[in-house]
CSV table of C-alpha atoms in Angstrom, one decimal:
chain,number,residue,atom,x,y,z
A,898,MET,CA,97.6,70.0,120.7
A,899,ALA,CA,98.6,72.5,118.0
A,900,HIS,CA,101.8,72.1,116.0
A,901,GLY,CA,104.5,74.6,115.3
A,902,ARG,CA,105.5,75.1,118.9
A,903,SER,CA,108.9,76.3,120.0
A,904,GLY,CA,109.7,75.0,123.5
A,905,ASP,CA,106.8,75.8,125.7
A,906,GLY,CA,105.7,78.7,123.5
A,907,ALA,CA,103.5,78.9,120.5
A,908,THR,CA,104.2,80.0,116.9
A,909,VAL,CA,102.4,83.1,115.8
A,910,LEU,CA,102.4,84.6,112.3
A,911,VAL,CA,101.7,88.4,112.2
A,912,LEU,CA,100.6,90.1,109.0
A,913,SER,CA,100.9,93.8,108.6
A,914,ARG,CA,100.8,96.4,105.9
A,915,GLU,CA,104.3,97.8,106.6
A,916,VAL,CA,107.3,96.7,108.6
A,917,PRO,CA,106.3,97.6,112.2
A,918,HIS,CA,109.6,99.2,113.1
A,919,PRO,CA,110.6,101.7,114.3
A,920,PRO,CA,107.5,102.1,116.6
A,921,ASP,CA,107.1,105.7,115.8
A,922,ALA,CA,103.5,105.9,114.5
A,923,GLY,CA,100.1,104.5,115.5
A,924,ASP,CA,100.0,101.2,113.6
A,925,ARG,CA,103.7,100.5,114.1
A,926,ILE,CA,103.4,101.2,117.8
A,927,VAL,CA,100.6,98.7,118.2
A,928,THR,CA,102.0,95.9,116.1
A,929,HIS,CA,105.6,96.3,117.3
A,930,GLY,CA,104.3,96.1,120.9
A,931,PHE,CA,102.4,92.9,120.1
A,932,VAL,CA,105.4,91.3,118.4
A,933,ARG,CA,107.8,92.2,121.2
A,934,GLY,CA,105.4,91.3,124.0
A,935,LEU,CA,104.6,87.9,122.6
A,936,ALA,CA,108.3,87.2,122.0
A,937,GLU,CA,109.2,88.2,125.5
A,938,ARG,CA,106.6,85.7,126.7
A,939,GLY,CA,108.4,82.9,125.0
A,940,HIS,CA,106.5,82.6,121.7
A,941,ALA,CA,108.1,82.4,118.3
A,942,VAL,CA,106.7,85.4,116.4
A,943,HIS,CA,107.1,85.6,112.6
A,944,ALA,CA,106.2,88.7,110.6
A,945,LEU,CA,105.0,88.9,107.0
A,946,THR,CA,104.5,92.4,105.6
A,947,TYR,CA,104.5,94.5,102.5
A,948,GLY,CA,107.9,95.7,101.6
A,949,GLU,CA,110.3,95.9,98.7
A,950,THR,CA,112.7,98.9,99.2
A,951,GLU,CA,116.1,98.9,100.8
A,952,ASP,CA,114.6,100.9,103.7
A,953,ASP,CA,112.0,98.1,104.2
A,954,ARG,CA,114.7,95.5,104.2
A,955,GLU,CA,116.8,97.4,106.7
A,956,ARG,CA,113.9,97.9,109.0
A,957,ALA,CA,113.0,94.2,108.6
A,958,ARG,CA,116.5,93.2,109.6
A,959,THR,CA,116.2,95.3,112.8
A,960,LEU,CA,112.8,93.8,113.6
A,961,ALA,CA,114.3,90.3,113.2
A,962,GLU,CA,116.3,91.0,116.3
A,963,THR,CA,112.9,90.6,118.1
A,964,ALA,CA,110.9,88.4,115.8
A,965,GLU,CA,112.0,84.9,114.7
A,966,SER,CA,111.8,85.9,111.1
A,967,VAL,CA,110.5,88.8,108.9
A,968,ARG,CA,109.2,88.1,105.4
A,969,LEU,CA,108.6,90.8,102.8
A,970,THR,CA,106.3,90.7,99.8
A,971,PRO,CA,105.7,93.4,97.2
A,972,ARG,CA,102.3,95.1,97.1
A,973,GLU,CA,100.5,95.4,93.8
A,974,LYS,CA,99.5,99.0,93.2
A,975,SER,CA,97.1,100.3,90.6
A,976,PRO,CA,98.8,102.2,87.8
A,977,LEU,CA,95.8,104.5,87.5
A,978,PRO,CA,95.6,108.0,88.9
A,979,ALA,CA,93.6,108.1,92.2
A,980,ARG,CA,90.4,109.5,90.6
A,981,LEU,CA,90.3,106.9,87.8
A,982,ARG,CA,91.1,104.1,90.3
A,983,LYS,CA,88.2,105.2,92.5
A,984,LEU,CA,85.9,105.3,89.5
A,985,ARG,CA,87.0,101.8,88.4
A,986,ASN,CA,86.4,100.4,91.9
A,987,PHE,CA,83.1,102.1,92.3
A,988,ALA,CA,82.0,100.8,88.9
A,989,ALA,CA,82.9,97.3,90.0
A,990,GLY,CA,81.0,97.7,93.2
A,991,ARG,CA,84.2,97.6,95.3
A,992,SER,CA,85.3,99.5,98.3
A,993,ASP,CA,88.2,101.6,97.1
A,994,VAL,CA,90.2,101.5,100.3
A,995,MET,CA,89.8,97.7,100.6
A,996,ALA,CA,90.7,97.2,96.9
A,997,MET,CA,93.9,99.3,97.3
A,998,PHE,CA,95.3,96.8,99.9
A,999,GLU,CA,94.0,93.6,98.2
A,1000,SER,CA,97.0,91.7,96.9
A,1001,PRO,CA,97.3,88.2,95.4
A,1002,SER,CA,101.0,88.3,96.4
A,1003,LEU,CA,100.1,88.7,100.0
A,1004,ALA,CA,97.6,85.9,99.9
A,1005,THR,CA,100.1,83.6,98.3
A,1006,ALA,CA,102.9,84.6,100.7
A,1007,THR,CA,100.5,84.0,103.7
A,1008,ARG,CA,99.5,80.6,102.5
A,1009,ARG,CA,103.2,79.6,102.0
A,1010,ALA,CA,104.1,81.0,105.4
A,1011,ILE,CA,101.3,79.0,107.1
A,1012,LEU,CA,102.5,75.8,105.3
A,1013,ASP,CA,106.1,76.5,106.3
A,1014,LEU,CA,105.6,77.6,109.9
A,1015,ASP,CA,102.6,75.5,111.0
A,1016,PRO,CA,101.5,78.4,113.3
A,1017,ASP,CA,99.1,78.2,116.2
A,1018,ALA,CA,97.7,81.6,115.3
A,1019,VAL,CA,97.7,84.1,112.4
A,1020,LEU,CA,97.2,87.7,113.5
A,1021,ALA,CA,96.2,90.1,110.7
A,1022,GLU,CA,96.9,93.7,111.8
A,1023,HIS,CA,94.0,95.6,110.2
A,1024,PRO,CA,91.0,94.4,108.1
A,1025,TYR,CA,92.7,95.6,105.0
A,1026,ILE,CA,95.3,92.9,105.6
A,1027,GLY,CA,92.7,90.5,107.0
A,1028,GLN,CA,91.3,90.2,103.5
A,1029,VAL,CA,93.6,87.3,103.0
A,1030,PHE,CA,91.5,85.2,105.3
A,1031,ARG,CA,88.8,85.2,102.7
A,1032,GLU,CA,91.1,83.4,100.2
A,1033,SER,CA,90.3,79.7,100.0
A,1034,GLY,CA,94.0,78.7,99.8
A,1035,VAL,CA,94.8,80.6,103.0
A,1036,ARG,CA,91.8,79.2,104.8
A,1037,ARG,CA,92.6,75.6,103.8
A,1038,ALA,CA,96.2,76.0,104.9
A,1039,ALA,CA,95.0,77.4,108.3
A,1040,ARG,CA,92.7,74.5,108.8
A,1041,GLU,CA,95.4,72.0,108.1
A,1042,ALA,CA,97.7,73.8,110.6
A,1043,ASP,CA,94.8,74.1,113.1
A,1044,ALA,CA,95.7,77.8,113.3
A,1045,THR,CA,93.4,80.4,114.8
A,1046,LEU,CA,92.7,83.3,112.3
A,1047,VAL,CA,92.5,86.6,114.2
A,1048,THR,CA,91.9,90.1,112.8
A,1049,ASN,CA,92.9,93.1,114.9
A,1050,ALA,CA,90.7,95.9,113.7
A,1051,HIS,CA,92.9,98.7,115.0
A,1052,VAL,CA,89.8,100.8,114.2
A,1053,VAL,CA,86.5,99.9,112.7
A,1054,GLU,CA,87.0,101.7,109.4
A,1055,PHE,CA,83.5,101.9,108.1
A,1056,ALA,CA,82.4,103.7,111.4
A,1057,VAL,CA,85.2,106.3,110.9
A,1058,HIS,CA,84.2,106.9,107.3
A,1059,ARG,CA,80.5,107.2,108.3
A,1060,ARG,CA,81.4,109.9,110.9
A,1061,TYR,CA,83.6,111.7,108.4
A,1062,ARG,CA,80.8,111.6,105.8
A,1063,ASP,CA,78.6,113.5,108.3
A,1064,LEU,CA,81.3,116.1,109.0
A,1065,ALA,CA,83.0,116.6,105.7
A,1066,PRO,CA,83.1,120.2,104.7
A,1067,ASP,CA,82.5,119.9,100.9
A,1068,LEU,CA,79.9,118.2,98.8
A,1069,GLU,CA,82.3,116.2,96.7
A,1070,THR,CA,83.9,114.5,99.7
A,1071,ARG,CA,80.4,113.7,101.2
A,1072,ALA,CA,79.2,112.3,97.9
A,1073,GLU,CA,82.4,110.1,97.6
A,1074,LEU,CA,82.0,108.9,101.2
A,1075,ALA,CA,78.3,108.2,100.7
A,1076,LEU,CA,79.4,105.7,97.9
A,1077,GLU,CA,82.4,104.3,99.8
A,1078,THR,CA,81.0,103.8,103.3
A,1079,PRO,CA,78.4,101.0,102.7
A,1080,ARG,CA,80.8,99.1,100.4
A,1081,LEU,CA,83.5,99.4,103.0
A,1082,ARG,CA,81.2,98.2,105.7
A,1083,ARG,CA,80.2,95.1,103.6
A,1084,GLU,CA,83.7,94.1,102.8
A,1085,GLU,CA,85.1,94.9,106.2
A,1086,LEU,CA,82.4,92.8,107.9
A,1087,ALA,CA,83.2,90.0,105.5
A,1088,VAL,CA,86.8,90.0,106.8
A,1089,TYR,CA,85.6,89.7,110.3
A,1090,GLU,CA,83.2,86.9,109.4
A,1091,ALA,CA,86.1,85.0,107.8
A,1092,SER,CA,88.1,85.3,111.0
A,1093,ASP,CA,87.9,83.0,114.0
A,1094,ARG,CA,88.2,86.0,116.4
A,1095,VAL,CA,88.2,89.8,116.1
A,1096,LEU,CA,90.1,92.2,118.3
A,1097,VAL,CA,89.1,95.8,118.9
A,1098,LEU,CA,91.1,98.4,120.8
A,1099,GLY,CA,88.1,100.2,122.3
A,1100,THR,CA,84.7,99.5,123.7
A,1101,GLU,CA,83.0,101.9,121.2
A,1102,ASP,CA,84.3,99.8,118.3
A,1103,ARG,CA,83.1,96.6,120.0
A,1104,ARG,CA,79.6,98.1,120.0
A,1105,GLU,CA,79.9,98.8,116.2
A,1106,LEU,CA,80.4,95.1,115.7
A,1107,SER,CA,77.5,94.0,117.9
A,1108,ASP,CA,75.9,92.2,114.9
A,1109,CYS,CA,79.1,90.3,113.9
A,1110,SER,CA,78.8,86.6,114.4
A,1111,THR,CA,82.5,86.1,115.0
A,1112,PRO,CA,83.6,86.5,118.7
A,1113,VAL,CA,84.9,90.0,119.4
A,1114,ALA,CA,87.4,90.8,122.2
A,1115,THR,CA,88.8,94.0,123.5
A,1116,GLN,CA,92.6,94.2,123.4
A,1117,HIS,CA,94.8,96.9,125.1
A,1118,VAL,CA,97.8,98.5,123.4
A,1119,GLY,CA,101.1,97.6,125.0
A,1120,LEU,CA,103.7,100.4,125.5
A,1121,ASP,CA,107.3,100.0,126.5
A,1122,LEU,CA,107.2,102.5,129.3
A,1123,SER,CA,110.9,102.6,129.6
A,1124,LYS,CA,110.9,104.5,126.3
A,1125,TYR,CA,108.7,107.3,127.7
A,1126,GLU,CA,110.8,109.6,129.9
A,1127,THR,CA,108.3,111.5,132.1
A,1128,LYS,CA,108.4,115.2,132.6
A,1129,ASP,CA,109.5,114.9,136.3
A,1130,ARG,CA,112.8,113.3,135.1
A,1131,TRP,CA,113.5,116.2,132.8
A,1132,ARG,CA,113.4,118.7,135.7
A,1133,GLU,CA,117.1,119.2,136.2
A,1134,ARG,CA,118.0,119.1,132.5
A,1135,ALA,CA,119.7,122.3,131.3
A,1136,PRO,CA,118.4,124.0,128.2
A,1137,GLU,CA,120.3,123.1,125.0
A,1138,THR,CA,122.2,125.8,123.1
A,1139,PRO,CA,120.1,127.1,120.3
A,1140,ALA,CA,121.2,126.3,116.8
A,1141,SER,CA,121.8,128.9,114.1
A,1142,GLY,CA,118.4,128.4,112.4
A,1143,PRO,CA,115.2,129.9,113.9
A,1144,GLY,CA,113.4,127.4,116.1
A,1145,ALA,CA,115.8,124.5,115.5
A,1146,GLY,CA,117.9,122.5,118.0
A,1147,ALA,CA,121.2,121.0,117.3
A,1148,SER,CA,119.6,117.7,116.4
A,1149,GLY,CA,117.1,119.4,114.0
A,1150,THR,CA,114.3,119.3,116.6
A,1151,PRO,CA,112.6,122.7,116.9
A,1152,GLU,CA,113.4,124.2,120.3
A,1153,ALA,CA,111.4,126.6,122.4
A,1154,PRO,CA,112.9,129.7,123.9
A,1155,ALA,CA,114.5,129.4,127.4
A,1156,PRO,CA,112.0,129.8,130.2
A,1157,THR,CA,111.5,133.2,131.8
A,1158,THR,CA,109.7,134.2,135.0
A,1159,ASP,CA,106.4,134.6,133.2
A,1160,ASP,CA,106.9,131.8,130.8
A,1161,ALA,CA,107.7,128.8,133.0
A,1162,ALA,CA,105.4,125.9,133.5
A,1163,PRO,CA,105.8,123.5,136.4
A,1164,THR,CA,106.1,119.9,135.2
A,1165,THR,CA,104.7,116.9,136.9
A,1166,ASP,CA,107.0,117.2,139.9
A,1167,GLY,CA,107.5,120.9,140.2
A,1168,GLY,CA,110.2,121.5,137.6
A,1169,THR,CA,109.8,123.9,134.7
A,1170,SER,CA,109.0,123.3,131.0
A,1171,ALA,CA,110.0,125.7,128.3
A,1172,ARG,CA,106.7,127.4,127.5
A,1173,ALA,CA,103.6,127.5,129.8
A,1174,THR,CA,101.7,129.0,126.9
A,1175,ASP,CA,102.1,126.3,124.3
A,1176,LEU,CA,99.5,123.7,123.4
A,1177,LEU,CA,100.9,120.9,121.2
A,1178,PHE,CA,99.0,118.9,118.6
A,1179,PHE,CA,100.8,116.0,117.0
A,1180,GLY,CA,99.9,113.2,114.7
A,1181,SER,CA,100.3,111.7,111.2
A,1182,TYR,CA,98.2,113.5,108.6
A,1183,GLY,CA,97.9,110.5,106.5
A,1184,TRP,CA,95.1,109.7,108.9
A,1185,PHE,CA,92.3,112.1,107.9
A,1186,PRO,CA,90.8,112.6,111.4
A,1187,ASN,CA,94.0,114.4,112.4
A,1188,GLU,CA,93.7,116.9,109.6
A,1189,ASP,CA,90.1,117.5,110.4
A,1190,ALA,CA,90.8,117.9,114.1
A,1191,VAL,CA,93.6,120.5,114.0
A,1192,THR,CA,92.1,122.6,111.2
A,1193,THR,CA,88.7,122.7,112.8
A,1194,PHE,CA,90.1,123.5,116.2
A,1195,ALA,CA,92.3,126.3,114.8
A,1196,GLU,CA,89.3,127.8,113.0
A,1197,GLU,CA,86.5,127.3,115.5
A,1198,ALA,CA,88.0,127.2,119.0
A,1199,PHE,CA,91.6,128.6,119.1
A,1200,PRO,CA,90.5,132.3,118.4
A,1201,ALA,CA,88.2,132.2,121.4
A,1202,LEU,CA,91.0,130.7,123.5
A,1203,ARG,CA,93.3,133.5,122.4
A,1204,ARG,CA,90.8,136.1,123.4
A,1205,ARG,CA,91.0,134.8,126.9
A,1206,ARG,CA,94.8,134.0,126.8
A,1207,PRO,CA,96.4,136.2,124.2
A,1208,ASP,CA,99.7,134.6,124.9
A,1209,ALA,CA,98.5,131.1,124.1
A,1210,ARG,CA,100.2,129.3,121.2
A,1211,LEU,CA,99.2,126.3,119.2
A,1212,VAL,CA,102.1,124.2,118.0
A,1213,VAL,CA,101.2,121.8,115.1
A,1214,ALA,CA,103.6,118.9,114.6
A,1215,GLY,CA,103.5,115.7,112.6
A,1216,ARG,CA,104.5,114.1,109.3
A,1217,ASN,CA,102.8,114.2,105.9
A,1218,ALA,CA,100.9,117.5,106.5
A,1219,PRO,CA,98.8,118.7,103.6
A,1220,GLU,CA,98.6,122.4,102.6
A,1221,SER,CA,95.5,122.9,104.8
A,1222,VAL,CA,97.6,122.0,107.9
A,1223,ARG,CA,100.7,123.9,106.8
A,1224,ALA,CA,98.7,127.0,106.2
A,1225,LEU,CA,97.7,127.1,109.8
A,1226,GLY,CA,101.1,128.6,110.5
A,1227,ASP,CA,99.9,131.8,109.0
A,1228,ARG,CA,97.3,132.2,111.7
A,1229,PRO,CA,98.0,134.4,114.8
A,1230,GLY,CA,99.4,132.3,117.6
A,1231,VAL,CA,99.9,129.1,115.5
A,1232,GLU,CA,103.3,127.6,114.7
A,1233,PHE,CA,103.5,124.9,112.1
A,1234,ARG,CA,106.4,122.8,113.1
A,1235,GLY,CA,106.0,119.7,110.8
A,1236,GLU,CA,107.7,116.5,111.6
A,1237,VAL,CA,109.9,116.6,114.7
A,1238,VAL,CA,113.0,114.5,115.3
A,1239,ASP,CA,112.4,114.3,119.0
A,1240,LEU,CA,108.7,114.1,119.9
A,1241,ALA,CA,109.5,113.7,123.6
A,1242,ALA,CA,111.2,117.1,123.6
A,1243,ALA,CA,108.2,118.7,121.9
A,1244,VAL,CA,105.9,117.3,124.5
A,1245,ARG,CA,108.3,118.5,127.2
A,1246,GLU,CA,108.3,122.0,125.9
A,1247,ALA,CA,104.5,122.3,125.9
A,1248,ALA,CA,102.1,123.1,128.7
A,1249,ALA,CA,99.7,120.5,127.5
A,1250,VAL,CA,98.9,118.2,124.6
A,1251,VAL,CA,95.6,118.8,122.8
A,1252,ALA,CA,93.7,116.2,120.8
A,1253,PRO,CA,90.6,118.0,119.5
A,1254,LEU,CA,89.3,115.1,117.5
A,1255,ARG,CA,85.8,115.1,116.1
A,1256,ILE,CA,86.0,111.5,114.7
A,1257,GLY,CA,86.7,108.7,117.1
A,1258,GLY,CA,87.3,104.9,116.9
A,1259,GLY,CA,90.1,102.6,117.9
A,1260,THR,CA,92.5,104.0,120.5
A,1261,ARG,CA,94.1,107.4,120.1
A,1262,LEU,CA,97.8,106.6,120.3
A,1263,LYS,CA,98.7,110.2,120.5
A,1264,ILE,CA,96.8,110.5,123.8
A,1265,LEU,CA,98.3,107.3,125.2
A,1266,GLU,CA,101.8,108.5,124.3
A,1267,ALA,CA,101.3,111.9,125.8
A,1268,MET,CA,99.9,110.2,129.0
A,1269,ALA,CA,103.0,107.9,129.1
A,1270,TRP,CA,105.2,111.0,129.0
A,1271,GLY,CA,103.3,112.4,132.0
A,1272,ALA,CA,101.8,115.3,130.0
A,1273,PRO,CA,98.4,116.8,130.7
A,1274,VAL,CA,96.0,116.1,127.8
A,1275,VAL,CA,92.9,118.0,126.7
A,1276,THR,CA,90.7,116.1,124.3
A,1277,THR,CA,87.1,115.7,123.1
A,1278,ALA,CA,84.6,112.9,123.7
A,1279,ALA,CA,85.5,111.5,120.3
A,1280,GLY,CA,89.2,111.6,121.1
A,1281,PHE,CA,88.6,109.9,124.4
A,1282,GLU,CA,87.0,106.9,122.7
A,1283,GLY,CA,89.0,103.8,123.3
A,1284,VAL,CA,91.2,105.3,126.0
A,1285,ASP,CA,90.9,103.3,129.2
A,1286,ALA,CA,91.2,106.2,131.7
A,1287,ARG,CA,89.1,108.4,133.9
A,1288,PRO,CA,87.7,111.6,132.3
A,1289,GLY,CA,88.5,114.7,134.3
A,1290,VAL,CA,91.1,112.8,136.4
A,1291,ASP,CA,93.6,111.3,134.0
A,1292,VAL,CA,92.6,113.3,130.9
A,1293,ALA,CA,90.6,116.5,130.6
A,1294,VAL,CA,87.6,115.7,128.3
A,1295,ALA,CA,85.3,118.4,126.7
A,1296,SER,CA,81.9,117.9,125.2
A,1297,ASP,CA,82.0,120.9,122.9
A,1298,TRP,CA,84.2,123.7,121.8
A,1299,PRO,CA,83.4,126.2,124.6
A,1300,GLU,CA,84.1,123.5,127.2
A,1301,PHE,CA,87.3,122.6,125.3
A,1302,VAL,CA,88.5,126.3,125.5
A,1303,ASP,CA,87.6,126.3,129.2
A,1304,GLU,CA,89.7,123.2,129.8
A,1305,CYS,CA,92.7,124.6,127.9
A,1306,VAL,CA,92.5,127.9,129.8
A,1307,GLU,CA,92.4,126.0,133.1
A,1308,VAL,CA,95.6,123.9,132.3
A,1309,LEU,CA,97.3,127.1,131.1
A,1310,ASP,CA,96.4,129.0,134.2
A,1311,SER,CA,96.9,126.3,136.8
A,1312,PRO,CA,100.2,124.7,137.4
A,1313,GLU,CA,98.6,122.4,140.0
A,1314,ARG,CA,96.0,121.2,137.4
A,1315,ARG,CA,98.8,120.4,135.0
A,1316,ARG,CA,100.7,118.5,137.7
A,1317,GLN,CA,97.7,116.5,138.7
A,1318,LEU,CA,96.7,115.5,135.2
A,1319,GLY,CA,100.3,114.6,134.2
A,1320,ARG,CA,100.8,112.4,137.3
A,1321,ASN,CA,97.5,110.7,137.0
A,1322,ALA,CA,97.9,110.1,133.3
A,1323,ARG,CA,101.3,108.4,133.7
A,1324,ARG,CA,100.0,106.2,136.6
A,1325,ARG,CA,97.0,105.1,134.5
A,1326,VAL,CA,99.2,104.1,131.6
A,1327,GLU,CA,101.4,102.1,134.0
A,1328,GLN,CA,98.3,100.4,135.4
A,1329,VAL,CA,96.6,99.6,132.1
A,1330,TYR,CA,98.9,99.8,129.1
A,1331,ALA,CA,102.2,98.2,130.2
A,1332,LEU,CA,103.7,96.0,127.5
A,1333,GLU,CA,103.8,92.9,129.7
A,1334,ASP,CA,100.1,93.2,130.7
A,1335,ALA,CA,99.0,93.8,127.1
A,1336,ALA,CA,101.0,90.8,125.9
A,1337,ALA,CA,99.4,88.5,128.5
A,1338,GLU,CA,96.0,89.7,127.3
A,1339,LEU,CA,96.9,89.2,123.7
A,1340,GLU,CA,98.1,85.7,124.5
A,1341,ALA,CA,94.7,84.8,125.8
A,1342,ASN,CA,92.9,86.5,122.9
A,1343,LEU,CA,95.0,84.4,120.5
A,1344,ARG,CA,94.1,81.3,122.5
A,1345,LEU,CA,97.8,80.5,123.1
A,1346,SER,CA,97.3,79.8,126.8
């Protein structure tokens, strides 16, 4: 019997690359859901993460209301400019992205935490963080504690880089990825081999690891569905009074015009949303597949959609947008909105959410969140990867740009299609991605039960 137990529950140490709170972005949503779900099942969950700013400490204090403890450790960063850092890592035969997150301080802190807590399982959120499992001191401490070492891949990074290498628009990026991808694959697989178990969030990623000798299990994301108010519950809500600035609500959230007879979209139960002409894309642009998705869609598909629906608009939202994304706002029918304070309101105001991704892997949190809000979603085959839902029933899935345009036109033209997709999407999330169900699955995957 393992040590470190609290009552009937187990002790779990979770390692992450940032404090997973608030759960307002992909990695944070996944990790926060795991921490909360395990805690609610009676396990003592301790978090260890990079962090050294006052903001990090404040978020850690809030997370500690759910977790037993939250430990912060500084992350060593290269003082070199990005180009020189990459050249140095390439010359050393290293993967640049793995080297960026390698940290002696994290390895030391992990070893000490294992010795202090005597955990039943150590869960590394992402292979970048799972590198600590290759450290002899960490492995020795884990053996002494009889702790299971588990890496949650989130996404198989080398597969994403390989796909991006094939799609990158410029020779320099393709050449850089041609150097990086095989090194990343080697080092990422070494992390998985150093783990006792690997978790993936999608079946496609599981196939990418078919040659891995470590057992690989599929793990669903857990969403707190009480936080996702569906469109049908917004039906009776009166429009807010517009603020003085163009397109901004009182809270700073951009606000669509009030509905008119020709500009009203039935929601999932027959109510009206603000604009039946708006297609919303949202995501964090620190994740390069998002930049690729929205810029390619705006260039290759949206003009064709506008020829069929001249009133259609593409609303582009999300944090850390580069100039290539910001410049989309200069195109006809495109509004660059940037980071929004209230993403739920932005979803409410749109006729549908679009996820025109060309690079798949992991689970697309933007799609799951839109589904949880009861919004109709149009995506690609790559975007649908890792989403446990029925194509064409819960989510509209297109195989190429002409079909994507067809699907968008259909949801814009058909209130009934929007209602069906929205209702089915919410029900599917309730069936598959509820927090308590994902936590029970994670409990088994960590061998806690």
